[in-house]
Coordinates of C-alpha atoms and ligand atoms in Angstrom, one line a residue:
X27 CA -43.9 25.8 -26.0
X28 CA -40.9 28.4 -26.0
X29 CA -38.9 27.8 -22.9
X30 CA -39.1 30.6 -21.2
X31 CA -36.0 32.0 -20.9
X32 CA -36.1 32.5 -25.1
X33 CA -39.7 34.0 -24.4
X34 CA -38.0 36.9 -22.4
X35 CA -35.2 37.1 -25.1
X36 CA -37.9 37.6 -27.3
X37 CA -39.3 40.5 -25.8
X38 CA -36.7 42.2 -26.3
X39 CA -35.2 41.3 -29.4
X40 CA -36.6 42.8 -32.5
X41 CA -37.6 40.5 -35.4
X42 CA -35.2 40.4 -37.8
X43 CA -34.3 38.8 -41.1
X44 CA -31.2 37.1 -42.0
X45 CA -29.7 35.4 -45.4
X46 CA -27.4 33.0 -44.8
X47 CA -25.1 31.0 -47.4
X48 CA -22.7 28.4 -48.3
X49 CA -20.2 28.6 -50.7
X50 CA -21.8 26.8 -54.0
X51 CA -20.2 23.3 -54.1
X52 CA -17.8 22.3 -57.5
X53 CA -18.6 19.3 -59.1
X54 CA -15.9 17.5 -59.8
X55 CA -16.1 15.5 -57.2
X56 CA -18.3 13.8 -54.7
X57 CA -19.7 15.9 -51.6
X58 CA -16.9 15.0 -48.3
X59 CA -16.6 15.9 -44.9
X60 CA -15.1 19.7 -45.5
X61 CA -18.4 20.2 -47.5
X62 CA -20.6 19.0 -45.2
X63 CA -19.3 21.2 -42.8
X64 CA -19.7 24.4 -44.3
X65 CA -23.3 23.6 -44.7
X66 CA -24.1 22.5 -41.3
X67 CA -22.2 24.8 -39.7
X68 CA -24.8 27.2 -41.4
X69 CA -28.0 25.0 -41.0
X70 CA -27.2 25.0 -37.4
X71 CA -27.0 28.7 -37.3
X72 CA -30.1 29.0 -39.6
X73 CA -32.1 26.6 -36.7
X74 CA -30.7 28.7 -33.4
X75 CA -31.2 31.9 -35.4
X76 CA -35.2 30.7 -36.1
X77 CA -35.5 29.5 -32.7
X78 CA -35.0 32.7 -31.8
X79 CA -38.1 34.1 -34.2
X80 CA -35.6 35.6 -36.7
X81 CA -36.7 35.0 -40.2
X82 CA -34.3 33.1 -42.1
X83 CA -33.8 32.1 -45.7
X84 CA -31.0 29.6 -45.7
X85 CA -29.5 28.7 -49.4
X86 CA -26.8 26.2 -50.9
X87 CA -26.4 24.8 -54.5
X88 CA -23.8 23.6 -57.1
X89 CA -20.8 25.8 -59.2
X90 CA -21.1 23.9 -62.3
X91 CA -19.2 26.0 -65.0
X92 CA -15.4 26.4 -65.8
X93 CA -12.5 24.8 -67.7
X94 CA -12.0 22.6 -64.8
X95 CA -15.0 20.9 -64.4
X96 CA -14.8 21.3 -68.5
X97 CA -11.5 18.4 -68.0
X98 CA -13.5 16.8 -65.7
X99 CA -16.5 15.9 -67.8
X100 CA -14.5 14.9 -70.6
X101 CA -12.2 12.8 -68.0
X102 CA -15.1 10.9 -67.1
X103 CA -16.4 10.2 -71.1
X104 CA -19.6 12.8 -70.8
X105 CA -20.8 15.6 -72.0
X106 CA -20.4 18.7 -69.5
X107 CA -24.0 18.6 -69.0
X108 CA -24.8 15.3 -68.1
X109 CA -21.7 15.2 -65.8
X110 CA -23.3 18.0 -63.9
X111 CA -26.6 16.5 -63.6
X112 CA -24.7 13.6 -62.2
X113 CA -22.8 15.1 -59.4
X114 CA -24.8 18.0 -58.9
X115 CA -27.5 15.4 -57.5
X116 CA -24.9 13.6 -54.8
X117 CA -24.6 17.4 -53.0
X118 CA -28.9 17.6 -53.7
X119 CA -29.1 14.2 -52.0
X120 CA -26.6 14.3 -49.1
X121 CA -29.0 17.4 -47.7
X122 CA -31.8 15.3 -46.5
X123 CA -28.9 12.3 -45.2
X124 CA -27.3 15.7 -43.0
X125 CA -30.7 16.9 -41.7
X126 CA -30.2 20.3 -43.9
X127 CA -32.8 22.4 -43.9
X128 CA -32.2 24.6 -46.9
X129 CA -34.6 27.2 -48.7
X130 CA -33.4 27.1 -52.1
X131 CA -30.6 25.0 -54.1
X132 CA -29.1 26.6 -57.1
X133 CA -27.2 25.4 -60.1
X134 CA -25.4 27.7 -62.1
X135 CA -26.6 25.6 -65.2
X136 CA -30.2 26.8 -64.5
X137 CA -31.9 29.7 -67.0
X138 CA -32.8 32.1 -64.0
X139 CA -29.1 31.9 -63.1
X140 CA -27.7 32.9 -66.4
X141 CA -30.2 35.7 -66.9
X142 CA -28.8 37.0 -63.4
X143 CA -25.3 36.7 -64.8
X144 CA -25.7 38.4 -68.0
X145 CA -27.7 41.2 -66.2
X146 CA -24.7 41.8 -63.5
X147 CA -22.4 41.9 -66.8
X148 CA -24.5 44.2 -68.3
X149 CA -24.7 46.6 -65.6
X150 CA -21.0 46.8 -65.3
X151 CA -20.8 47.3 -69.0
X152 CA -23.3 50.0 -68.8
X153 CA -21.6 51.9 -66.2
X154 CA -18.2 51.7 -68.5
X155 CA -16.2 49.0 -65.7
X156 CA -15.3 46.6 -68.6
X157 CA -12.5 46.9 -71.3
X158 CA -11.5 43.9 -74.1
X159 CA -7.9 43.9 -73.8
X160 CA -5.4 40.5 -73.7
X161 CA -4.0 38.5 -70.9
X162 CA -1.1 37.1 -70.7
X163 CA 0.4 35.2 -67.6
X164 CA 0.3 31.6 -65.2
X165 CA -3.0 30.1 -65.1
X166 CA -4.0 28.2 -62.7
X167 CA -6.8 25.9 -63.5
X168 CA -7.8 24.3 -60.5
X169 CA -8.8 27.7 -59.0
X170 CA -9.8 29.3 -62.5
X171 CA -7.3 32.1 -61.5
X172 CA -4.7 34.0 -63.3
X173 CA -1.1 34.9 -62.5
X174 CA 1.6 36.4 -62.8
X175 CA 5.3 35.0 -62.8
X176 CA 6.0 37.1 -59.1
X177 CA 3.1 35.8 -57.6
X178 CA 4.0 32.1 -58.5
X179 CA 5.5 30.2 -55.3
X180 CA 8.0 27.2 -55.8
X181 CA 6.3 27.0 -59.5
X182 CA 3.1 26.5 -58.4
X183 CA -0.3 29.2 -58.2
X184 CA -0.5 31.6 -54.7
X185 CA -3.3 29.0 -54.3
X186 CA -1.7 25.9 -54.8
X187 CA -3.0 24.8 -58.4
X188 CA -0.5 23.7 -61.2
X189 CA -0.4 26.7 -63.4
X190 CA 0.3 26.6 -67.6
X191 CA 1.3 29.9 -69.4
X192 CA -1.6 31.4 -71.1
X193 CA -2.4 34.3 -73.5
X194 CA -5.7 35.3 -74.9
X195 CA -7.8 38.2 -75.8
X196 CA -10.3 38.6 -72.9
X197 CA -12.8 41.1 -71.1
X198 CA -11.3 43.1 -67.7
X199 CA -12.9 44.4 -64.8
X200 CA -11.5 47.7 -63.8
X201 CA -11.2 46.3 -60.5
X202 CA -8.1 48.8 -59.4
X203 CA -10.5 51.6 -59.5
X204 CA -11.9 49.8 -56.5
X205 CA -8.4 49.9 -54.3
X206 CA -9.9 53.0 -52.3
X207 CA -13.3 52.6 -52.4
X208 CA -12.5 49.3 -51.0
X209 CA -10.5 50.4 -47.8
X210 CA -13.0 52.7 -47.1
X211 CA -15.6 50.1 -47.2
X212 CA -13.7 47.7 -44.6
X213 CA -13.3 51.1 -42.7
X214 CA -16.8 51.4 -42.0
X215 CA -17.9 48.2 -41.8
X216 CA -14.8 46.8 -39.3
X217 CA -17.2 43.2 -39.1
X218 CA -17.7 42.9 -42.7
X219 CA -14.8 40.2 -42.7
X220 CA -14.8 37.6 -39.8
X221 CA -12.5 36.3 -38.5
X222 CA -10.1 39.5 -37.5
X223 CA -7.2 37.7 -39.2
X224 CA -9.0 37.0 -42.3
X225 CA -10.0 40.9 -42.0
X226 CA -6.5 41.9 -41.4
X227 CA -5.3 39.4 -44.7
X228 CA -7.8 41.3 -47.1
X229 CA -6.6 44.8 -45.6
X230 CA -3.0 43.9 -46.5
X231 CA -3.7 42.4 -49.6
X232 CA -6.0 45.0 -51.0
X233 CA -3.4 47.8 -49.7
X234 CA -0.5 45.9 -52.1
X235 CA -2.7 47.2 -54.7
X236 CA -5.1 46.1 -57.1
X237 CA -4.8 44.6 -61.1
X238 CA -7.9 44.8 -63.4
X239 CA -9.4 41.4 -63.4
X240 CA -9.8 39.1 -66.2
X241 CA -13.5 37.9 -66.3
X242 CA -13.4 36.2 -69.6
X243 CA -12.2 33.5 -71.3
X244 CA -12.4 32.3 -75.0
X245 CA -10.4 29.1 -74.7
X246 CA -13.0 26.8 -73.3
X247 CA -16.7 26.9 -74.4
X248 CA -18.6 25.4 -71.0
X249 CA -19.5 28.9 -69.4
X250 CA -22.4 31.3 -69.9
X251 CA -22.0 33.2 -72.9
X252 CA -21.0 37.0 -73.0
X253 CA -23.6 39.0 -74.0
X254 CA -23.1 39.9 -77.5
X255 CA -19.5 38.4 -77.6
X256 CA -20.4 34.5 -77.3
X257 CA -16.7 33.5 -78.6
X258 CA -16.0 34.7 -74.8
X259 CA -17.5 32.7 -71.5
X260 CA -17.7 35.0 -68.7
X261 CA -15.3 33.7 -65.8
X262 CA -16.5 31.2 -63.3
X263 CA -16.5 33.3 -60.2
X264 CA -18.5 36.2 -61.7
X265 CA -20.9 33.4 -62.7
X266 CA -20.6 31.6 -59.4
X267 CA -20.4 34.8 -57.1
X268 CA -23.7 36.1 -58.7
X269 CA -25.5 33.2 -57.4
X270 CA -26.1 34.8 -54.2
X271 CA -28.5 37.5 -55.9
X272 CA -30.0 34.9 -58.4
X273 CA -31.6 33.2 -55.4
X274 CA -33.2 36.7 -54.3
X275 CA -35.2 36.6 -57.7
X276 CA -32.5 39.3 -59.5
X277 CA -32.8 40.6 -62.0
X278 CA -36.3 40.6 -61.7
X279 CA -36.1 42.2 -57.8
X280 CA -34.1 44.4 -59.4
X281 CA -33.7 46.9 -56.1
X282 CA -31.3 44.7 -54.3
X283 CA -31.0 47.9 -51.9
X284 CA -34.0 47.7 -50.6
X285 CA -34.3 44.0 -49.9
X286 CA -34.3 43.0 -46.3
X287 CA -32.8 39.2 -46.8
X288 CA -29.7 41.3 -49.1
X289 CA -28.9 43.9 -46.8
X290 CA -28.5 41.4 -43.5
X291 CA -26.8 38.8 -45.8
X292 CA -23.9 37.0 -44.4
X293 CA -21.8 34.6 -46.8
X294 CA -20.1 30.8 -44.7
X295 CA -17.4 30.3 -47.0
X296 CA -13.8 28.5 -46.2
X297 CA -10.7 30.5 -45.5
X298 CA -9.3 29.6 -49.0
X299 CA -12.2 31.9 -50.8
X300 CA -12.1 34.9 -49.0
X301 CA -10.3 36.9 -51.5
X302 CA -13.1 35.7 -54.6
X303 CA -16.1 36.8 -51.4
X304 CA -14.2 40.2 -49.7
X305 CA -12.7 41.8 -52.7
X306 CA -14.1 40.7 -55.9
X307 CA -17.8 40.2 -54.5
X308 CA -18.0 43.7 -53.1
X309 CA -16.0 45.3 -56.0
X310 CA -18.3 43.8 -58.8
X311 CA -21.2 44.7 -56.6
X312 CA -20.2 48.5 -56.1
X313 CA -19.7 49.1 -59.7
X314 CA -23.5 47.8 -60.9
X315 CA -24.7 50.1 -58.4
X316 CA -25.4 47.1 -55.5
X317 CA -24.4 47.4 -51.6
X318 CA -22.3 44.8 -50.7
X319 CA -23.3 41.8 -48.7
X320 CA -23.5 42.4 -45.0
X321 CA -20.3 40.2 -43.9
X322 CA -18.7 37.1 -44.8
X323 CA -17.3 34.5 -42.2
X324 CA -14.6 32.2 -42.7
X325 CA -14.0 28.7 -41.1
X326 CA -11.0 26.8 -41.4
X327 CA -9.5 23.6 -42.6
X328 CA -10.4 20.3 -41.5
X329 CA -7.6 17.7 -41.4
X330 CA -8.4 13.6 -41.2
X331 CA -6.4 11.3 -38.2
X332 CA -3.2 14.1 -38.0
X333 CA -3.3 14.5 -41.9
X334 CA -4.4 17.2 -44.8
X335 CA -7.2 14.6 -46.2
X336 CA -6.6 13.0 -49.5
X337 CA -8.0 10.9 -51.6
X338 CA -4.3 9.2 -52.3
X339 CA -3.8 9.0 -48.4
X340 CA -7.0 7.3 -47.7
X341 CA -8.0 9.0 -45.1
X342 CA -11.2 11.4 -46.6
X343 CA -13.5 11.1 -44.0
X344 CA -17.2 9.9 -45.5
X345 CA -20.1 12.2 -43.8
X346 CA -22.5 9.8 -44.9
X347 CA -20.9 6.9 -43.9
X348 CA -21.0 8.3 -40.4
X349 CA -24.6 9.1 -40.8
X350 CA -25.6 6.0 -41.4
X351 CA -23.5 4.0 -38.3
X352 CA -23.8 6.8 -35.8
X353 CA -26.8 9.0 -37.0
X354 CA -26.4 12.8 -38.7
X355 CA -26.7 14.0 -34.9
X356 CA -23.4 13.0 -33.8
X357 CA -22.3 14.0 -36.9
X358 CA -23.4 17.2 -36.1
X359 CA -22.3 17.4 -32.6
X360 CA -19.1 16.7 -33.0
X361 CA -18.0 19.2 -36.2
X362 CA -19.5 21.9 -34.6
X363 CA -17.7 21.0 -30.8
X364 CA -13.7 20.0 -32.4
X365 CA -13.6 23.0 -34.2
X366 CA -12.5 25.9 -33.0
X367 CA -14.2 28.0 -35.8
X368 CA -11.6 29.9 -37.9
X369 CA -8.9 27.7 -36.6
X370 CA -8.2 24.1 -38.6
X371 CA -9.0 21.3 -36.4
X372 CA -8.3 16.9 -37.1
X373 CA -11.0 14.6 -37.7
X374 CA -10.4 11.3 -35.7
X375 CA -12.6 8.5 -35.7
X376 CA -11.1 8.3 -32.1
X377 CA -12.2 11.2 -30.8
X378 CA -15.6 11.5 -32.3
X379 CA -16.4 8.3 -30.4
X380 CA -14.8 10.6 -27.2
X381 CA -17.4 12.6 -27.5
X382 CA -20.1 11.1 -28.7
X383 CA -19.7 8.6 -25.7
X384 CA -19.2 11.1 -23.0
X385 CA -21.9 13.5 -24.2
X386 CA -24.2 12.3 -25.7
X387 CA -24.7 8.9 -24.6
X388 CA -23.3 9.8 -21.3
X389 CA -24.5 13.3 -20.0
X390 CA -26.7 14.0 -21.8
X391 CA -28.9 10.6 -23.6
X392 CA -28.5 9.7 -19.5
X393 CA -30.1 13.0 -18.0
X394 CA -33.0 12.3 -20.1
X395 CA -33.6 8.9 -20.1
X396 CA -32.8 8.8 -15.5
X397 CA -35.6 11.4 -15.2
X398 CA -38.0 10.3 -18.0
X399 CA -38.0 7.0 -16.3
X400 CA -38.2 8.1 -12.9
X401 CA -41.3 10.3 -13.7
X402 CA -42.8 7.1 -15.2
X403 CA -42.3 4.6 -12.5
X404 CA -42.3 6.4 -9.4
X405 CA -45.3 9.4 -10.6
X406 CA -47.4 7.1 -13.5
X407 CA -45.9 9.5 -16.4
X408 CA -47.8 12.9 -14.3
X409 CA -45.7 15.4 -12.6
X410 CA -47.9 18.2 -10.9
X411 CA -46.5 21.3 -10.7
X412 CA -46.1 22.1 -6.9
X413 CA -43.6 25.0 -5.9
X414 CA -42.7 28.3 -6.9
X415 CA -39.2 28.4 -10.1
X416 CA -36.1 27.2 -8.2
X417 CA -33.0 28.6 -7.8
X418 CA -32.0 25.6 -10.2
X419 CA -33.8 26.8 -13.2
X420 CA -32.8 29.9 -13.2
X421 CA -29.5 28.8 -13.3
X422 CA -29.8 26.4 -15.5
X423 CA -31.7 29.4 -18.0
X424 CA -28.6 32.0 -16.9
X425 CA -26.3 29.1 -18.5
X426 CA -28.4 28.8 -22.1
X427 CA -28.9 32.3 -22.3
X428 CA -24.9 32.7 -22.7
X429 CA -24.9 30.4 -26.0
X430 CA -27.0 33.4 -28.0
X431 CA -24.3 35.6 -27.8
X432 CA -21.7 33.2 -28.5
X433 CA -23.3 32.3 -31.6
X434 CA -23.5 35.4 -32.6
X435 CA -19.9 35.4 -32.5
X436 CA -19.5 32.2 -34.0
X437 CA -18.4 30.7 -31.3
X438 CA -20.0 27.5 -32.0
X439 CA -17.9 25.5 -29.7
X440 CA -18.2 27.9 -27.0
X441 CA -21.9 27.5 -27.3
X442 CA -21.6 23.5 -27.2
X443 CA -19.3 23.7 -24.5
X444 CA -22.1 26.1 -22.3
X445 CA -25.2 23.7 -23.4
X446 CA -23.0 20.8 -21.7
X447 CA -22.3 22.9 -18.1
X448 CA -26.1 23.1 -18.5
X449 CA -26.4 19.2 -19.0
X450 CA -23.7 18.7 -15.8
X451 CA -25.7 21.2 -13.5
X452 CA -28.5 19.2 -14.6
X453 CA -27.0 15.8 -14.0
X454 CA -25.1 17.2 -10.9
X455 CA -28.7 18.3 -9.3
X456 CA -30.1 14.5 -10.1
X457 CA -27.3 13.1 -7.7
X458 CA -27.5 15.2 -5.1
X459 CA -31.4 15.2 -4.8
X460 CA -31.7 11.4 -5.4
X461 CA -35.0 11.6 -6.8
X462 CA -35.1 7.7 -6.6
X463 CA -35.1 6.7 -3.2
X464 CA -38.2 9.7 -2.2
X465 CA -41.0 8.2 -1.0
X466 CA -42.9 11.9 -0.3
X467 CA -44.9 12.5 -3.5
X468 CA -44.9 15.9 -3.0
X469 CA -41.1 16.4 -3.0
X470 CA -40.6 13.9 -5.5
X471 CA -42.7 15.8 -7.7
X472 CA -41.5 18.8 -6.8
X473 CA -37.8 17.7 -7.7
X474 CA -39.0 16.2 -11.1
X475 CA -41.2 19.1 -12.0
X476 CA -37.8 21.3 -12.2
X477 CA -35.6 18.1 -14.0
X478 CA -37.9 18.4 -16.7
X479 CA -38.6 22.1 -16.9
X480 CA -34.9 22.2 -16.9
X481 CA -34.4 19.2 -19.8
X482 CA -36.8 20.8 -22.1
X483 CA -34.7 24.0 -21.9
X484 CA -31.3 22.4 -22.7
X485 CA -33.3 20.9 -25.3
X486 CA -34.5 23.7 -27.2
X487 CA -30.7 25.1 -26.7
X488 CA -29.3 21.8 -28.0
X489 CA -32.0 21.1 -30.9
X490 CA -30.2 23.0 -33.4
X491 CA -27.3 20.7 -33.7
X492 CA -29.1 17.5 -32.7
X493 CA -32.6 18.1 -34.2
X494 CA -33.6 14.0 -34.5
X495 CA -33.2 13.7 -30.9
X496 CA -34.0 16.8 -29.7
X497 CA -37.6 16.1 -31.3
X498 CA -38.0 12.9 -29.9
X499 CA -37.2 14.2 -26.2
X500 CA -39.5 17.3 -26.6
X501 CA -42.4 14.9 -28.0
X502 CA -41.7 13.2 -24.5
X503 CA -42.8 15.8 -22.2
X504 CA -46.0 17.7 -22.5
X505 CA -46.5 20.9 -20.3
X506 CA -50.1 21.5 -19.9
X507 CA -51.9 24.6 -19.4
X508 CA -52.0 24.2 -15.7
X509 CA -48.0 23.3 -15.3
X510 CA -48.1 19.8 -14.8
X511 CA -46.4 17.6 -17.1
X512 CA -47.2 14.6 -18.4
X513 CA -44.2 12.0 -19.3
X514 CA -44.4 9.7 -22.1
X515 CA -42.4 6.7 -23.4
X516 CA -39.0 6.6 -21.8
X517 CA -37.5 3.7 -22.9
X518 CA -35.3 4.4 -26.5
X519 CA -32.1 5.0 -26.0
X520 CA -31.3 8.3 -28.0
X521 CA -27.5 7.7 -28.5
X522 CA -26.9 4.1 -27.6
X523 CA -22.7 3.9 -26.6
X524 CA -20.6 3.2 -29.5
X525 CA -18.2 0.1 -27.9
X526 CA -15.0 2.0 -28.7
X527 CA -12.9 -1.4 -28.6
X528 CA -14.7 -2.0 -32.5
X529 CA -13.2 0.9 -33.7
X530 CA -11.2 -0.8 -36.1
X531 CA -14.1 -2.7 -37.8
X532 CA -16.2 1.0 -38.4
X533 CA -15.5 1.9 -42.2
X534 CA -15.5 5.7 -42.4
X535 CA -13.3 6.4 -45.1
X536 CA -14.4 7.3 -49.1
X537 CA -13.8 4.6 -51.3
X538 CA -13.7 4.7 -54.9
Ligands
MSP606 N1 -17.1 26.7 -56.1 C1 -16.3 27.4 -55.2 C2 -17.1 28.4 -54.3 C3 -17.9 29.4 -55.1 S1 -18.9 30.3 -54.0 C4 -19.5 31.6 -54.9 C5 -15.5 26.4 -54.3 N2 -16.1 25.2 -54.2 S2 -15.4 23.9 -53.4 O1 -16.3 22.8 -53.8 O2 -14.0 23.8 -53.7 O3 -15.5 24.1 -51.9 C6 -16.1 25.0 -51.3 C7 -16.1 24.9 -49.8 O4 -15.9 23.6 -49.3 C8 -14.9 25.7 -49.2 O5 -15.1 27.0 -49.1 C9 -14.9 25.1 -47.8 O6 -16.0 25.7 -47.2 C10 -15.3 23.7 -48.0 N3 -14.2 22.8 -47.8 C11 -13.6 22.0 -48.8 N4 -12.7 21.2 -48.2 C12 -12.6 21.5 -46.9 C13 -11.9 21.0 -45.8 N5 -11.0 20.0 -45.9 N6 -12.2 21.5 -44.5 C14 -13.2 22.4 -44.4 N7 -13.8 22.9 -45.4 C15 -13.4 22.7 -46.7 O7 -14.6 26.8 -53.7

């Protein structure tokens, strides 16, 4: 059953399709926490977004090419295909560990990839955007980017990577023919980038004026060929960028235009990328004749116990270490209700045990399991519907309502934070009405009846981030056609208190 509050939203709200991404993972190293946010951050928007009766194709999947991952494979003694297999399978297996419900995983190692890669190339060939010419400048390989010597900072990549000089002959992009285009584009569409300060980082950069791009390179074979050039592998973000359309069936849906997942497609990426998603992207897009995607949103940075995580530091936090001791849930939970999202938040152990604790075991596992028990013992599991909506519910349905439009702003906190005034109306109403010590069936019932309306609504609100739980609670109560409600098995505890004096004996950290 819909509660009803999402019945009337319903009514009201058209249906509608979305596409929702994550950036595609490298794999050179093992899935960590800053991954696993990304992806849940856009699972749990996928969820609320379904809940609502959108229809949603949710996608994720593995960046495999590149000089980088090139050095990696030979690092590890394997050839670049076999290292691939190996690591794109930890990101395939942690999905099911986070709860992920995806639609699609790509690799960019997969035929219907590279045939939507050399399609996109030959398109802007077509249309006369790309020119052989020579680079010269600062590579930086880490990021697959080039440079040049004014853009380096204390001898180091804009981006942070260690850069070598480099020169070789290689396809451009005329990207500067995009400089006004582009503006114009981010004119008209003021949400395409979110957040505002990301938007307002793209405007200034774009406005300092645009270089052809590079998207070429002939000193490193592990890429997807050029068409009719094979000496030359086509640069890793067109491959990796044109991912997006290869899960929409391009080049076979050829009329990208038309189709209703691309035009209400919205790109999760991190705050690092937005340059590769809000310039390139749209550029590369607008010259083979595609409309860009409908906006890309950027999260920022988590750090671990005070500190930027690192491997050398210790201190990268293991998602699936905390799957396993406190449940994907929590896990869950608590990304989604530290972060501010845009802003960089800290990772503690310590304060994911805070809340976990006081939410989860607290005010909510205890709302549950008080009134779950007390429709058990004192009603024998049947509560009849007696009385007209309360004032209570409707309050409590006011409350949830608020979360859709904070999540339509992102505000995933902000949503968290209203589905827990619900949960402490909720719990405030059990201690003033003392369900426990009446002895009138009547009123007892009455009083229950709207606890468990009320629970199954916070429920619905809540099962996007906590979907394990949120099952198991809504298996609990059945409403039957006539109203009443019948109240089954009370007794698991759904987030049993994590004794916070252990917390030195929990290992959370990656480990070689
Ligand atoms: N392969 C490119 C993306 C291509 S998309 C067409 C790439 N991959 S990545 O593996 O380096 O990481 C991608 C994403 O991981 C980032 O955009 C970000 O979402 C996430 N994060 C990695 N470390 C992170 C943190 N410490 N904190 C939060 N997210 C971070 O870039």
């Amino acid at each position: 059953m819909l509660p009803l509050t999402i019945s009337a939203f319903l009514q009201i709200s058209i249906m509608q399709t979305l596409y929702v991404t994550t950036p595609i993972y490298y794999v050179n190293a093992k899935p960590h926490i800053g991954h696993a946010y990304t992806t849940i951050v856009c699972d749990v928007f996928t969820r609320f977004n379904k809940m609502l009766g959108k229809n949603v194709k949710f996608v994720t999947g593995t960046d495999e090419h590149g000089k980088k991952i090139e050095q990696s494979a030979t690092k590890a003694g394997l050839d670049p295909k076999k290292f691939t297999d190996n690591i794109s399978q930890l990101f395939r297996d942690i999905l099911p560990v986070l709860n992920i419900f995806n639609n699609d995983f790509i690799r960019t190692t997969e035929e219907r990839h590279k045939k939507a890669v050399s399609a996109i190339w030959n398109k802007l060939s077509e249309k006369g955007y790309i020119y052989l010419g020579e680079y010269s400048g600062w590579y930086d390989i880490r990021n697959e980017a080039y440079f040049s010597e004014d853009e380096l900072i204390d001898g180091k990549s804009p981006l942070g990577g260690e850069v070598t000089i480099m020169k070789e002959e290689c396809y451009f992009f005329k990207l500067s023919e995009f400089e006004d285009k582009l503006l114009k584009f981010y004119d008209e569409n003021p949400d395409f980038i979110f957040p505002e300060t990301r938007r307002n980082e793209v405007l200034s950069f774009v406005k300092g004026g645009l270089k052809d791009l590079a998207i070429s390179r002939a000193s490193f074979k592990w890429g997807i060929p050029v068409p009719n050039d094979p000496k030359h592998v086509i640069y890793v973000w067109v491959d990796a960028l044109t991912n997006y359309l290869t899960m929409l069936g391009y080049p076979h849906e050829s009329d990208m235009n038309n189709n209703q997942y691309w035009q209400n497609s919205i790109h999760f990426v991190g705050k690092e990328i937005v340059r590769f998603h809000a310039v390139y992207w749209p550029a590369l897009l607008m010259a083979s004749g595609i409309r860009p995607p409908k906006q890309i949103v950027a999260h920022g940075w988590w750090m671990s116990e005070g500190e930027k995580m690192s491997k050398s530091l210790g201190n990268v936090q293991d998602p699936v270490k905390y799957c396993k001791l406190f449940g994907s849930d929590s896990l869950r939970y608590f990304l989604l209700r530290e972060l501010s999202f845009g802003s960089d938040g800290n990772f503690s152990l310590e304060g994911f045990i805070g809340r976990y604790n006081g939410v989860l075991a607290n005010a909510y596992g205890n709302l549950c399991k008080r009134v779950l028990s007390i429709a058990q013992k004192n009603c024998s599991g049947i509560v009849k519907k007696t009385e007209d909506e309360a004032d209570f519910i409707k309050e409590i349905e006011k409350i949830l309502n608020e979360t859709i439009e904070l999540v339509e702003k992102y505000a995933f906190n902000r949503y968290l934070e209203k589905v827990e005034t619900a949960i402490a109306f909720a719990n405030q109403y059990v201690d003033q009405q003392k369900p426990w010590a009446i002895e009138d069936q009547n009123a007892l019932q009455n009083i229950l009846h709207n606890l468990l309306i009320a629970i199954i609504q916070i429920t619905k609100f809540f099962e996007p981030v906590i979907p394990i739980a949120a099952s198991k609670v809504l298996s609990q109560i059945k409403v039957l056609d006539n109203k009443d409600i019948v109240v089954t098995n009370s007794d698991d505890s759904l987030f049993p208190r994590i004794d916070a004096s252990k917390i030195g004996e929990f290992d959370v950290f990656e480990r070689e």
